[in-house]
mmCIF file of C-alpha atoms in Angstrom:
data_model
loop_
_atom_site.group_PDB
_atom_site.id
_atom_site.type_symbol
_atom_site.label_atom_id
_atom_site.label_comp_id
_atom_site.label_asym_id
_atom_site.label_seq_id
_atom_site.Cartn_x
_atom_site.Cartn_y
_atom_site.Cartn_z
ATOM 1 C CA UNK S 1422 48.450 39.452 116.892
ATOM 2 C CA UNK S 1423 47.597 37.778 119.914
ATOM 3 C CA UNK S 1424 46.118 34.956 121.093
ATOM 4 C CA UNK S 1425 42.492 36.203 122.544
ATOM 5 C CA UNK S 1426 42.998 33.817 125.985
ATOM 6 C CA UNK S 1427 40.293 33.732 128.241
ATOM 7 C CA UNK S 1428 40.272 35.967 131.400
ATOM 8 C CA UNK S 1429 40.535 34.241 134.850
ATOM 9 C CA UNK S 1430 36.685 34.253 135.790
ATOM 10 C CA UNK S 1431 35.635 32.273 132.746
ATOM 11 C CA UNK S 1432 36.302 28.778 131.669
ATOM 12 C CA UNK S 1433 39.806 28.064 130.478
ATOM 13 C CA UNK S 1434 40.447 27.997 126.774
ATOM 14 C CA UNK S 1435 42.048 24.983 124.358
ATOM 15 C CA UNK S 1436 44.567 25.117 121.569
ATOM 16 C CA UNK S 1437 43.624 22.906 118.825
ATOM 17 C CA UNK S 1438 46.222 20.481 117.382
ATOM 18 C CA UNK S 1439 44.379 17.876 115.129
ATOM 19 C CA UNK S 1440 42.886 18.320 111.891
ATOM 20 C CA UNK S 1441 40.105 16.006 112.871
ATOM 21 C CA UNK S 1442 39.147 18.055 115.666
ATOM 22 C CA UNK S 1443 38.205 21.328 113.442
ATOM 23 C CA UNK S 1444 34.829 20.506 113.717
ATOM 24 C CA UNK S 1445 34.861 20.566 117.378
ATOM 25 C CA UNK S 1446 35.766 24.339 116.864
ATOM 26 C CA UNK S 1447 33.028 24.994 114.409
ATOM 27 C CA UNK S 1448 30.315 23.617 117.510
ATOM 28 C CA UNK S 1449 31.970 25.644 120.003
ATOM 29 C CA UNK S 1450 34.356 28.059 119.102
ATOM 30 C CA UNK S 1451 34.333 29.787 122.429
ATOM 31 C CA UNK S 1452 35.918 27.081 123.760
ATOM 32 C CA UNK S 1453 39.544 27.165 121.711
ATOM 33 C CA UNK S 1454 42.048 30.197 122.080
ATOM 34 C CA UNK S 1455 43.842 28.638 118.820
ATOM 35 C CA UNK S 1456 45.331 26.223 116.941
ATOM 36 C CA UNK S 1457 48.286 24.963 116.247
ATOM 37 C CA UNK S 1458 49.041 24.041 112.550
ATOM 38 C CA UNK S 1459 51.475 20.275 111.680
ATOM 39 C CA UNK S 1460 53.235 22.241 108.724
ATOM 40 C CA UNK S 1461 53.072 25.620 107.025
ATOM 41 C CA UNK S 1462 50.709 24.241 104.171
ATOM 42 C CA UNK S 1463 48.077 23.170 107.107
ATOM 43 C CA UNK S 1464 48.885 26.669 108.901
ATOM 44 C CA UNK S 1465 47.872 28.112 104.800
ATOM 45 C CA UNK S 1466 44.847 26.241 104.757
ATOM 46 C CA UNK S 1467 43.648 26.171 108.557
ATOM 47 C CA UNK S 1468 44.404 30.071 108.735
ATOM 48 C CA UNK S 1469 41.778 30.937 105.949
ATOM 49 C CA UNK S 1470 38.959 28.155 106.587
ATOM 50 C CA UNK S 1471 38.952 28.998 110.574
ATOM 51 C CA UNK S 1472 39.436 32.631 110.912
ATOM 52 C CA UNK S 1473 39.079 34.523 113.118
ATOM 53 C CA UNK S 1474 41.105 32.209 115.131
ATOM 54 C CA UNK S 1475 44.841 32.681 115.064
ATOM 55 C CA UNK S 1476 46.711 29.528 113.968
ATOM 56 C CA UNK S 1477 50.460 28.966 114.718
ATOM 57 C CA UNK S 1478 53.139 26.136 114.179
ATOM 58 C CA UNK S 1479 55.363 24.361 116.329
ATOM 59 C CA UNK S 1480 58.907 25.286 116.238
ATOM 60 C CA UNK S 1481 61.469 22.452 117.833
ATOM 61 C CA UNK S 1482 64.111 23.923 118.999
ATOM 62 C CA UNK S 1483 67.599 22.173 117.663
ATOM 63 C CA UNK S 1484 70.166 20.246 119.537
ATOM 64 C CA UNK S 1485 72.296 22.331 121.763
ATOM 65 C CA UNK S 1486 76.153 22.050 120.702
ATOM 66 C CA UNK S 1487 78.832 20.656 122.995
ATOM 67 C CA UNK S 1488 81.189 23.688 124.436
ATOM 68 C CA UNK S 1489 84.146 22.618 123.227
ATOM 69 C CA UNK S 1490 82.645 21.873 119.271
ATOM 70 C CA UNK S 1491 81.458 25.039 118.349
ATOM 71 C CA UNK S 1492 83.281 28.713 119.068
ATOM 72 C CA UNK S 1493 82.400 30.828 121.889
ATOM 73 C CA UNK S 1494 80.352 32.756 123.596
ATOM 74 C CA UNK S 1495 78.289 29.180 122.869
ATOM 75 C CA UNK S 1496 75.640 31.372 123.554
ATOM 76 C CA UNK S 1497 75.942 33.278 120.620
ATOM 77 C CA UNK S 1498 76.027 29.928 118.194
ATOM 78 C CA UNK S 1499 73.560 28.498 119.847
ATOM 79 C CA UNK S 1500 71.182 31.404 119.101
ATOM 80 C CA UNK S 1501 72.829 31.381 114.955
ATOM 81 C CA UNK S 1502 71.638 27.654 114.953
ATOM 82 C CA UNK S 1503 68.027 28.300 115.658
ATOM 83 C CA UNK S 1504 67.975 31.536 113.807
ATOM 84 C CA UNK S 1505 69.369 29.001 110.578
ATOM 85 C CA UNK S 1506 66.500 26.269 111.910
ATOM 86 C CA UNK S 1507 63.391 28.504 112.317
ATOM 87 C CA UNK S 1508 64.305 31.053 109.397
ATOM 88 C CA UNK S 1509 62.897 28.561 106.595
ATOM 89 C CA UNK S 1510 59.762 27.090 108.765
ATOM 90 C CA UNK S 1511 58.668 30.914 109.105
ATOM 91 C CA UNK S 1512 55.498 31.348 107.473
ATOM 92 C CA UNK S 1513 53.492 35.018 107.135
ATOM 93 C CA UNK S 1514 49.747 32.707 107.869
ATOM 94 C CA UNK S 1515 51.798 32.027 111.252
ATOM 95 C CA UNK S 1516 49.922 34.097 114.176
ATOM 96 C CA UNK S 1517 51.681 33.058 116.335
ATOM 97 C CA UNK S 1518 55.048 30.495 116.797
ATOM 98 C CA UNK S 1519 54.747 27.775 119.518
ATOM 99 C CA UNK S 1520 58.884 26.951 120.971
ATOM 100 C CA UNK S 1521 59.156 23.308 122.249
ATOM 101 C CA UNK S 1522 62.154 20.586 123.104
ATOM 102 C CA UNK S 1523 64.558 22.804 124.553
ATOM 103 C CA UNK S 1524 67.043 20.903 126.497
ATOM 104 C CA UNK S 1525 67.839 23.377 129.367
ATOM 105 C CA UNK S 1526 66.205 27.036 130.252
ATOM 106 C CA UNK S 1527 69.380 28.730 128.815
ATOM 107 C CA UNK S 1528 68.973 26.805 125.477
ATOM 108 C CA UNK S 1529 64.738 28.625 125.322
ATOM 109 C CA UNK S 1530 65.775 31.480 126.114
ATOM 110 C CA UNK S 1531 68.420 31.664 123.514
ATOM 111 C CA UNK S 1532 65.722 30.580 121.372
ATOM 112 C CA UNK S 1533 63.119 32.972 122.450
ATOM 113 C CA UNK S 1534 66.049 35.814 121.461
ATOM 114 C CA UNK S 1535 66.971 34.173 117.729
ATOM 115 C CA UNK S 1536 62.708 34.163 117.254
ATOM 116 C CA UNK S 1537 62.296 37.601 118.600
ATOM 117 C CA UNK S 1538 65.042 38.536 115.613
ATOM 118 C CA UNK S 1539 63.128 37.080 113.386
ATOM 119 C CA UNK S 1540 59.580 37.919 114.114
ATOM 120 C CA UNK S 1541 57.527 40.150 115.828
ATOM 121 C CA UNK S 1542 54.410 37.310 115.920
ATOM 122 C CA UNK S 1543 53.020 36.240 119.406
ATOM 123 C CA UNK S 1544 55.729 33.620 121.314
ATOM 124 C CA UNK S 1545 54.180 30.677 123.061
ATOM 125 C CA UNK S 1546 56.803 28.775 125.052
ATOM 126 C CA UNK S 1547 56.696 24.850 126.564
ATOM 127 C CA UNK S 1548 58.802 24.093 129.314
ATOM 128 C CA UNK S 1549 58.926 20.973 130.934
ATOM 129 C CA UNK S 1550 59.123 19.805 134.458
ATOM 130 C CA UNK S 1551 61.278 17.222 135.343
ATOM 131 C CA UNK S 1552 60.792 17.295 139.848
ATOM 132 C CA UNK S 1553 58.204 17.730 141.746
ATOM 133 C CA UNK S 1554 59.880 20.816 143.091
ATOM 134 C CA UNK S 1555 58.704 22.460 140.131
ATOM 135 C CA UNK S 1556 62.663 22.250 138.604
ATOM 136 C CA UNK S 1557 63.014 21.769 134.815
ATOM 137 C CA UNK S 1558 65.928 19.265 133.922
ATOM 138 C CA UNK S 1559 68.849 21.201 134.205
ATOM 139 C CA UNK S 1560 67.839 22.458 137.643
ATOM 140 C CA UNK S 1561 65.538 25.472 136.954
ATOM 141 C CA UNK S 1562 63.092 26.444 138.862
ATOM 142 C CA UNK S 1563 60.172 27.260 137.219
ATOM 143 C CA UNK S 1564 59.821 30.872 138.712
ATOM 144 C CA UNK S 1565 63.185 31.845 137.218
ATOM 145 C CA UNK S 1566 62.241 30.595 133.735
ATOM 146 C CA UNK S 1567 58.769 32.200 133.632
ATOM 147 C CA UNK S 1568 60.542 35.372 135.358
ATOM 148 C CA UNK S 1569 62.569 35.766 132.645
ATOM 149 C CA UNK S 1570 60.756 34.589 129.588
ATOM 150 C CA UNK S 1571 57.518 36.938 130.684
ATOM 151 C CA UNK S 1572 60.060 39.851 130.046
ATOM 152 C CA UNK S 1573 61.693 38.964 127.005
ATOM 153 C CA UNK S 1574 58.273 38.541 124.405
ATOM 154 C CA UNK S 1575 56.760 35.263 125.376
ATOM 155 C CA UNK S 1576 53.313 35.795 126.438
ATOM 156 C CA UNK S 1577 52.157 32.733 127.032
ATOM 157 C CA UNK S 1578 53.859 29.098 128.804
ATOM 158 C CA UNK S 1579 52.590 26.048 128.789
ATOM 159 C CA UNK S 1580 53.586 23.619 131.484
ATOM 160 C CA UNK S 1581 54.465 19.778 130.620
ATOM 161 C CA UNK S 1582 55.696 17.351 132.573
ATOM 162 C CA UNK S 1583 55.908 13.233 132.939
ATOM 163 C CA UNK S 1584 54.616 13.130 136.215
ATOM 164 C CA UNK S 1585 50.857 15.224 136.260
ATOM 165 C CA UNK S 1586 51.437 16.139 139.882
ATOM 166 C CA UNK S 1587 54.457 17.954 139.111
ATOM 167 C CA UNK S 1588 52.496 20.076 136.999
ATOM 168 C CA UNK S 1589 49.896 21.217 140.215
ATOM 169 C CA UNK S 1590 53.333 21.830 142.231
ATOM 170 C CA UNK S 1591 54.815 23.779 139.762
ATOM 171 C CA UNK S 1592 51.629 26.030 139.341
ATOM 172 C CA UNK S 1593 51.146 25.978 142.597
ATOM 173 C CA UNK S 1594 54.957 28.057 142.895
ATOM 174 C CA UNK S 1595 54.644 30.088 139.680
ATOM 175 C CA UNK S 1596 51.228 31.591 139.879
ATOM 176 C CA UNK S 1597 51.441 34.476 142.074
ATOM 177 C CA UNK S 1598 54.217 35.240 139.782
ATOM 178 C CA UNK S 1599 53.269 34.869 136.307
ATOM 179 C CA UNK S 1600 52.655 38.224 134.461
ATOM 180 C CA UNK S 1601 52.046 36.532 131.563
ATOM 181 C CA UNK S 1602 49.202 33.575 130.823
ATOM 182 C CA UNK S 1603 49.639 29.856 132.186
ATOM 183 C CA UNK S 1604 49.146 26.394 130.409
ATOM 184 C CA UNK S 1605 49.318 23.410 130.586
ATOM 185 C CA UNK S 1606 49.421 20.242 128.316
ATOM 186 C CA UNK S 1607 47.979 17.306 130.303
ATOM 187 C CA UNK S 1608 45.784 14.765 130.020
ATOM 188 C CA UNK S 1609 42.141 15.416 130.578
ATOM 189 C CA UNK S 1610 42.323 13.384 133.580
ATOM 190 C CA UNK S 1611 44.788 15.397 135.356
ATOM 191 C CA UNK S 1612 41.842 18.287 134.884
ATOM 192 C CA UNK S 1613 39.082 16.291 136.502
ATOM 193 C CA UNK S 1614 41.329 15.670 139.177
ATOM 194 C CA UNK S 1615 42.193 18.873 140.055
ATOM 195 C CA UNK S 1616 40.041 21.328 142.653
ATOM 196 C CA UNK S 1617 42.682 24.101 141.885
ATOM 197 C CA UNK S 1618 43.638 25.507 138.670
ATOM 198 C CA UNK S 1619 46.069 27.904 139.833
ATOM 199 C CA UNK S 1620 45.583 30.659 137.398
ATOM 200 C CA UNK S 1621 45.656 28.087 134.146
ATOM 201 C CA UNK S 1622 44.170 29.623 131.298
ATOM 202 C CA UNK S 1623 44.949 27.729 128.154
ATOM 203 C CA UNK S 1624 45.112 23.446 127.840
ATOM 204 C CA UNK S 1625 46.994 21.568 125.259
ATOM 205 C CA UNK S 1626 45.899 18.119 124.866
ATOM 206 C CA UNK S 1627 48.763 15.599 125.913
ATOM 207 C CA UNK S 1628 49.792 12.690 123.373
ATOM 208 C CA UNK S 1629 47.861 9.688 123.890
ATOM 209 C CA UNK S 1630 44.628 11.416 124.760
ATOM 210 C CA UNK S 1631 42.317 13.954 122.392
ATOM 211 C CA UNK S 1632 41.076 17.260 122.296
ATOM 212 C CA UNK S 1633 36.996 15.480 122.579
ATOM 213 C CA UNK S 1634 37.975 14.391 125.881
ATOM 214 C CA UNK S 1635 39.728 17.537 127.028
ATOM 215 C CA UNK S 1636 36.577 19.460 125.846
ATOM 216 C CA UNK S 1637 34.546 17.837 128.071
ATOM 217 C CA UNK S 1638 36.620 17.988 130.543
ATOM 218 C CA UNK S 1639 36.829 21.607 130.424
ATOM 219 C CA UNK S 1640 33.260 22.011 130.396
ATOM 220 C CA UNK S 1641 32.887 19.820 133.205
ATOM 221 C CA UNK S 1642 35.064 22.127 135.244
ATOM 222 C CA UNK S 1643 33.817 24.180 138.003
ATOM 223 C CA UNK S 1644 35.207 26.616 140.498
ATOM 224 C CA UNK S 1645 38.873 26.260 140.976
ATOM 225 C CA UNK S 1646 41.135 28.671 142.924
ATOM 226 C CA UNK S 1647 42.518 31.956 141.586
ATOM 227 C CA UNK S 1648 46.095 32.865 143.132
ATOM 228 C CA UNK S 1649 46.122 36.633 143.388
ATOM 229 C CA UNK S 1650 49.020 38.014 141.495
ATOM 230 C CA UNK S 1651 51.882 39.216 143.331
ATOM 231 C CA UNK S 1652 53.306 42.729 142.124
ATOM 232 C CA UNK S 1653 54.009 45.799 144.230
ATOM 233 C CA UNK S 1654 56.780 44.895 147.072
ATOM 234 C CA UNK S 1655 59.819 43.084 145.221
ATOM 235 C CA UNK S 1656 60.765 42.573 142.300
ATOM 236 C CA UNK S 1657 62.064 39.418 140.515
ATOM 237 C CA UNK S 1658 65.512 38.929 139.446
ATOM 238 C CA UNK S 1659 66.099 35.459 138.447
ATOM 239 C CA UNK S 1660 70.114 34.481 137.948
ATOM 240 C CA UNK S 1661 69.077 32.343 135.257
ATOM 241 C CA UNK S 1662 68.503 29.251 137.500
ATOM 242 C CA UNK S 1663 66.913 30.534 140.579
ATOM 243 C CA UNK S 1664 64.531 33.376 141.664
ATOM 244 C CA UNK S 1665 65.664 36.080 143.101
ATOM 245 C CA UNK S 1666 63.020 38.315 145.357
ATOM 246 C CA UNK S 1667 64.970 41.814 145.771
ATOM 247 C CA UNK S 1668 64.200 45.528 146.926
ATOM 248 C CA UNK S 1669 64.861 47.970 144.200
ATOM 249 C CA UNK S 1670 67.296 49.391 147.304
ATOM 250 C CA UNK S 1671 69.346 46.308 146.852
ATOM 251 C CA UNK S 1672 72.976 46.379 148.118
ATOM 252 C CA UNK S 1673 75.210 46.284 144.882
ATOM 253 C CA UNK S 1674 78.815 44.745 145.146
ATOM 254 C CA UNK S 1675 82.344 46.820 144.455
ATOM 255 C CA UNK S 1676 83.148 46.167 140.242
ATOM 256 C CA UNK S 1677 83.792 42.688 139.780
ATOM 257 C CA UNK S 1678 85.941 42.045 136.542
ATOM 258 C CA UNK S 1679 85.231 39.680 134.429
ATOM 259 C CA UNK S 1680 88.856 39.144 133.062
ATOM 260 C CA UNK S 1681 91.088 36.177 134.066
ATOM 261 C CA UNK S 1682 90.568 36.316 137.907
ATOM 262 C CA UNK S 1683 86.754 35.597 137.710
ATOM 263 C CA UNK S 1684 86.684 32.615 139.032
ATOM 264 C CA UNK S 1685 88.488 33.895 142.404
ATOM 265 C CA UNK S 1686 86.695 36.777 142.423
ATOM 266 C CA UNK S 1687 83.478 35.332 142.814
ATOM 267 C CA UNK S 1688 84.580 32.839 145.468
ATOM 268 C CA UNK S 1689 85.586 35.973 147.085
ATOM 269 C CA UNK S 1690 82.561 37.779 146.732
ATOM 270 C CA UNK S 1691 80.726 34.716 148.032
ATOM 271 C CA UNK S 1692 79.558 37.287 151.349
ATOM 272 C CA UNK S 1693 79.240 40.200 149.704
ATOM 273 C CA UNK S 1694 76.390 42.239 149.363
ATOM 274 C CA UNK S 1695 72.823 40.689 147.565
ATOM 275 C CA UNK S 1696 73.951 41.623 143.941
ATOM 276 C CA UNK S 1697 77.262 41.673 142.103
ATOM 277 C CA UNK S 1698 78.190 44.213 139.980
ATOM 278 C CA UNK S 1699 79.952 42.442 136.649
ATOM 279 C CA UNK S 1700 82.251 44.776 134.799
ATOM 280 C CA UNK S 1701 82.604 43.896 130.672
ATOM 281 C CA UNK S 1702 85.474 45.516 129.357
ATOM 282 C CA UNK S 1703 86.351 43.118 126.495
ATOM 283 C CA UNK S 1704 84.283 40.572 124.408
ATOM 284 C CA UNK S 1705 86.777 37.680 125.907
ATOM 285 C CA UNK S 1706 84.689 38.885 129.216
ATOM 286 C CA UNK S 1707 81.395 38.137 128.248
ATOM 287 C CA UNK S 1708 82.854 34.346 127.249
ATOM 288 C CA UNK S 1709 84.381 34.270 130.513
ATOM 289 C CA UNK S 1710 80.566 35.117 131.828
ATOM 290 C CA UNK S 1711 79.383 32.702 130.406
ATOM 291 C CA UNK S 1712 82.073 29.905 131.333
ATOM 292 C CA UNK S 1713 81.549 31.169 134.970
ATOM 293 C CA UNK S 1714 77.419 31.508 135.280
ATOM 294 C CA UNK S 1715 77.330 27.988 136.788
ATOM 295 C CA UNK S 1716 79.021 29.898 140.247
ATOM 296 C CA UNK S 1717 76.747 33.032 140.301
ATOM 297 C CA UNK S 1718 73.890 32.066 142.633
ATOM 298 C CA UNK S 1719 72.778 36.011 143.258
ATOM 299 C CA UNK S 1720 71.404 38.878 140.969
ATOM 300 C CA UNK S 1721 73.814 40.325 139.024
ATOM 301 C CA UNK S 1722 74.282 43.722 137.310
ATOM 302 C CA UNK S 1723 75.926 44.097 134.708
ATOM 303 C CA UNK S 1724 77.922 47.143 133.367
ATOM 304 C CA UNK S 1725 80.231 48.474 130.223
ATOM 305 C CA UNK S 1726 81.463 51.490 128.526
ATOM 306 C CA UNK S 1727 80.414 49.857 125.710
ATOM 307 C CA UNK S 1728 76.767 49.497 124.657
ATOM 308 C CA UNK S 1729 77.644 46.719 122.083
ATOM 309 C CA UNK S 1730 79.540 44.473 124.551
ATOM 310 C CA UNK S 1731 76.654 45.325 127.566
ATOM 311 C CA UNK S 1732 74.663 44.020 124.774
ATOM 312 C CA UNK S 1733 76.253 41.047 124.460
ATOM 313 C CA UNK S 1734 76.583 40.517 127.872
ATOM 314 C CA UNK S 1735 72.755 40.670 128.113
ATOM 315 C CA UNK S 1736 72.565 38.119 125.709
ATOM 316 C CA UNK S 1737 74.757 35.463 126.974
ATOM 317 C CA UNK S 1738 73.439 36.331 130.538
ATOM 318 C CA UNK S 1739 70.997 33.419 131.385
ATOM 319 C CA UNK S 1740 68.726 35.889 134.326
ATOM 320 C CA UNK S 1741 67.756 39.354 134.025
ATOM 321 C CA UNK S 1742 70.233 41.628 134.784
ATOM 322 C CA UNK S 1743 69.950 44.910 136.899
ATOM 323 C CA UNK S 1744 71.372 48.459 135.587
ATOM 324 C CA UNK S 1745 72.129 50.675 138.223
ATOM 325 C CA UNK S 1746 73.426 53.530 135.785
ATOM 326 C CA UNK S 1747 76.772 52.878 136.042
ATOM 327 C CA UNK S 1748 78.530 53.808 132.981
ATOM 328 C CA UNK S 1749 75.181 55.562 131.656
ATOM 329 C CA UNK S 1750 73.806 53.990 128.491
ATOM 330 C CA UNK S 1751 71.770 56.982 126.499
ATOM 331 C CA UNK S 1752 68.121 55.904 127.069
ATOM 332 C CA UNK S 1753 66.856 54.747 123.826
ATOM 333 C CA UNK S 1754 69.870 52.450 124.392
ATOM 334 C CA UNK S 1755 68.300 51.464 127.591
ATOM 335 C CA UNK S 1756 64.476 51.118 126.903
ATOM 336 C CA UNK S 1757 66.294 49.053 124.145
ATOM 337 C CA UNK S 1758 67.719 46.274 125.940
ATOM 338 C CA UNK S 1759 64.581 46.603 128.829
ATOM 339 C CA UNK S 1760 61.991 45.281 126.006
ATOM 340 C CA UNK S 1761 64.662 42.612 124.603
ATOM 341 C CA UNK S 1762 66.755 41.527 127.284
ATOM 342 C CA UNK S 1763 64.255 42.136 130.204
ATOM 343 C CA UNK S 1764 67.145 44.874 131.399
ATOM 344 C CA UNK S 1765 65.593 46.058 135.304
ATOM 345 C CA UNK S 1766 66.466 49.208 136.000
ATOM 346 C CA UNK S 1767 66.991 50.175 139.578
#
């Protein structure tokens, strides 16, 4: 089920977080895309007395674990843990499940992956901005996330930040970029403020101010620019940390493997050609992957005999990978890992 959000010529839509603030629904119900239940007995009750309006809950996603604590890929335990955390806060009045307090981009995605096992229910995702660059704490640009989490089952992100204006600059990068719907959770002065709402569809009250004044502020809203959405002449290949803006005729590297000698390999590469081709031959080569992501600053594609271990590879893999064929996966296997891993197929 998902959440009805408003198209881009109307007025942007709220998500309802308070209990004290269901009346404000029942006046104008246009107004609020959903709402987003404190616990699963509230999520119960608010499902059945506000219908039709889809009610979720707030997942927090748990602490990641230090490297050298847990067994590797850390990936892979990373994504157990929230699978372990989520599993009993699952609840079937849920319409949808809101992800929040990741500490880096690698540790939400991970956590959009151990939902997506889970559940098949709508995936709202927060990610928050740390720079005015539009770069989330661990250095991710906000492109790169959204690039990646638009392909993977999130439909909607919500933008938060500290600092308001690094919300408008972060819009102002992601917009023409977002296939999937923009929000943000601000304070309703940051909306009176702004002349441009870059493309934001859905609002989320920010702590210390209430959904009353938000309304108003939404109502009090007029014009606004619309970013056109840009589609047709690239497409985007995010390494996990960066975007990546790439012909589908991209020049692919020689087979890199990821044994031992990564580490000099990829210094070596360092003026190859735009992507590198990754080969997986054994599992301890999608931990070395993973060890060695921090020095991949260029697409990658990624390759193996093996559809298990390309598998895995996709799942420790932090961008979206490119498959150029090599080693041909049988195409269920394929469309597969396209609709979970956000696979791009050259």
């Amino acid at each position: 089920m998902d959440i009805p959000l408003c198209q881009l010529d109307h007025i942007p839509q709220i998500l309802l977080t308070e209990a004290d603030d269901l009346p404000l629904y029942r006046q104008t119900p246009e107004r609020f895309a959903g709402a987003i239940a404190p616990d699963s007995a509230a999520c119960a009750e608010w499902a059945h007395s506000l219908d039709p309006l889809p009610v979720g809950l707030t997942l927090e996603c748990p602490p990641v674990p230090e490297g050298e604590m847990c067994e590797r890929p850390v990936t892979m335990h990373y994504i157990h843990l929230c699978k372990q955390a989520f599993r009993p806060l699952l609840h079937e009045d849920a319409a949808f499940y809101y992800l929040r307090g990741a500490q880096s981009f690698p540790a939400l995605r991970a956590a959009v992956l151990a939902l997506g096992d889970l559940s098949g229910r709508t995936l709202i995702a927060e990610i928050a901005i740390e720079t005015d660059e539009g770069r989330m704490a661990d250095g991710t640009d906000v492109r790169a996330a959204v690039g990646v989490l638009q392909r993977i089952g999130v439909t909607t992100v919500i933008l938060t930040a500290y600092d308001p204006e690094s919300i408008t600059e972060a819009l102002d990068l992601v917009a023409p970029y977002a296939r999937l719907s923009l929000g943000v959770c601000v304070h309703s002065a940051w909306l009176r403020a702004q002349t441009k709402l870059y493309n934001t569809e859905l609002f989320v009250p920010a702590e210390h101010d209430d959904t009353a004044r938000l309304l108003r502020a939404v109502e009090e809203h007029h014009g606004g620019e619309i970013v056109p959405r840009d589609h047709d002449d690239f497409i985007l290949a995010p390494d996990g940390k960066n975007p990546h803006f790439i012909d589908p005729t991209i020049d692919i590297s020689d087979e890199i493997e990821c044994g031992p000698r990564l580490e000099e390999a990829l210094i070596e590469a360092e003026d190859d050609a735009g992507a590198l081709k990754l080969v997986l031959e054994t599992e301890d080569d999608v931990i070395k992957l993973e060890e060695f992501q921090y020095m991949i600053s260029r697409p990658v594609c990624l390759c193996a005999e093996s559809s298990e271990l390309l598998e895995q590879g996709l799942r420790v893999y932090p961008g979206l990978a490119l498959y150029d064929g090599t080693w041909e996966q049988p195409e269920d296997v394929v469309h597969y890992l396209e609709q979970k891993y956000g696979l791009i197929r050259l």
